[in-house]
Amino acid sequence: MSILNYFKRSEQKADPYELLESMGLGSPTASGQHVNSNTAQSLPSVYCAVATIAEAIASMPIHVFRRGATGKERLARHNIERLLNSAPNAYQTAYDFKISMLRAVLLRGNAFALINFDGSGKPSSLRWLHPDSVRVEMLTNGRLGYTCTGINGKVRKLLQEEVLHIKHHSDDGILGKSPITVCREAVGIELASLEHGAETFKNAARLSGIISTPSQMGKPSFEMLKKAIKEGYTTKGNRGKALVIPLDIKYQQLSMSNQDAEWIESRKLGISEIARMFKISPIFLMDYSNSTYSNFSEASRAFVTQTLRPWLSNIQEGLASRLISDSNRSTMMIEFETKDLMRASAEERFKAYDIAIRMGFMNPNECRAAENMPPREGGELYSQSWMQQDQAQAESTEQKTD
């Protein structure tokens, strides 16, 4: 079978919303706004949600482990650890690469990277691919094929094993869907609300009062008054100044209209809607209106367990499926290190260390290492107090029985 037959297509997947986005248009919505990854990012709540999730995951170290009879053994010198924690390619740091991948999957539903292999067949580099430059195809043999268009316009066919593909909430198992695409109407409403506010303040004025005259004003006088107000009170440096008007003209101040109040409330509601889209607490979108110390602590735990854990599992499995060979997949695994995110207060940590040392499953040096402190002499010994406690309890039970 030739390589051309291998790429013979039975079905090509092209999401119409992705096609519109690649053309710079975005998904049409009932609000009249075109929603795509660029327009959605103009909403501070969307930008903050994407940045919060992407930065949290990108800052985590990724480790390679081998499963054994006695547990997991970290392979610190494995080439995959170097790619994911040090230098994935010649122009990006590991953090930059992970940020690019995460922003792509959060905003567009799919993230792609080209996997280059060395002479021995091991992954040697990972190069991020823009989602707009990649098309995914279902081949007749049941595997995926990728068509990538380079910067120079050259089209390249790639095998499934050559592309790291992370997708989010796929409906067909081939292409993922971003929260922005699925919830485009909610994003469109927020964009329309933002545009309404911008138009309202475009001239640095709002309907805060009514100017009336005892008699009809001629057009020249009206234009002169209009120009005087515009130039004297709405330009930079003059906003907020007291209004000086002739004696025969009256000014009546207006309170905030119901429409203005509803607009402000809708902006607040929009933060909650965006938070629901990304399964993140409004606290992490810098909305502290309902925040207390106790619910902030709970929100931090929920951020790890409810928001990040599904993403971490998705990425870990995607990395393992492409970077670990089939023969080693049953004994090797890739995991994020999340202990820094779960890091408690100093008092809580030292209480936990005390219990761990007394129960004998950590020694003092291991606790010191967790706090980035050097080991001390004799700190490698494990406590046997738990054995003494068990023995004392057994002797006490025997004495009561006698």
PDB file of C-alpha atoms in Angstrom, residues 20 23 38 46 50 75 105 159 167 186 200 209 219 224 256 261 292-293 296 300 311-312 318 328 330 387 395:
ATOM      1  CA  LEU A  20     -15.630  31.171   9.770  1.00  0.00           C
ATOM      2  CA  MET A  23     -11.560  33.594   7.747  1.00  0.00           C
ATOM      3  CA  ASN A  38     -10.116  37.167  19.053  1.00  0.00           C
ATOM      4  CA  VAL A  46     -12.859  35.611  29.035  1.00  0.00           C
ATOM      5  CA  VAL A  50      -8.242  31.597  29.846  1.00  0.00           C
ATOM      6  CA  LEU A  75      12.501   8.902  35.269  1.00  0.00           C
ATOM      7  CA  VAL A 105      -7.485  24.428  23.194  1.00  0.00           C
ATOM      8  CA  LEU A 159       0.446  10.705  10.277  1.00  0.00           C
ATOM      9  CA  LYS A 167      -9.031  18.445  22.114  1.00  0.00           C
ATOM     10  CA  ALA A 186     -23.733  34.191  25.798  1.00  0.00           C
ATOM     11  CA  THR A 200     -22.580  55.419  25.377  1.00  0.00           C
ATOM     12  CA  GLY A 209     -29.772  66.181  32.604  1.00  0.00           C
ATOM     13  CA  LYS A 219     -31.080  77.061  15.045  1.00  0.00           C
ATOM     14  CA  MET A 224     -23.799  77.687  19.506  1.00  0.00           C
ATOM     15  CA  MET A 256     -29.664  56.947  36.729  1.00  0.00           C
ATOM     16  CA  ALA A 261     -28.950  50.212  36.132  1.00  0.00           C
ATOM     17  CA  THR A 292     -14.815  35.813  52.079  1.00  0.00           C
ATOM     18  CA  TYR A 293     -11.712  34.113  53.468  1.00  0.00           C
ATOM     19  CA  PHE A 296     -11.919  31.696  48.929  1.00  0.00           C
ATOM     20  CA  SER A 300      -9.130  27.334  45.647  1.00  0.00           C
ATOM     21  CA  TRP A 311      -7.840  19.355  32.006  1.00  0.00           C
ATOM     22  CA  LEU A 312      -4.835  17.633  33.569  1.00  0.00           C
ATOM     23  CA  GLY A 318      -2.924  13.025  25.183  1.00  0.00           C
ATOM     24  CA  ASN A 328       5.933   1.029  27.077  1.00  0.00           C
ATOM     25  CA  SER A 330       1.488  -0.192  30.177  1.00  0.00           C
ATOM     26  CA  MET A 387       4.830   0.883  66.527  1.00  0.00           C
ATOM     27  CA  GLU A 395      -0.815  -4.210  76.178  1.00  0.00           C
TER      28      GLU A 395
END
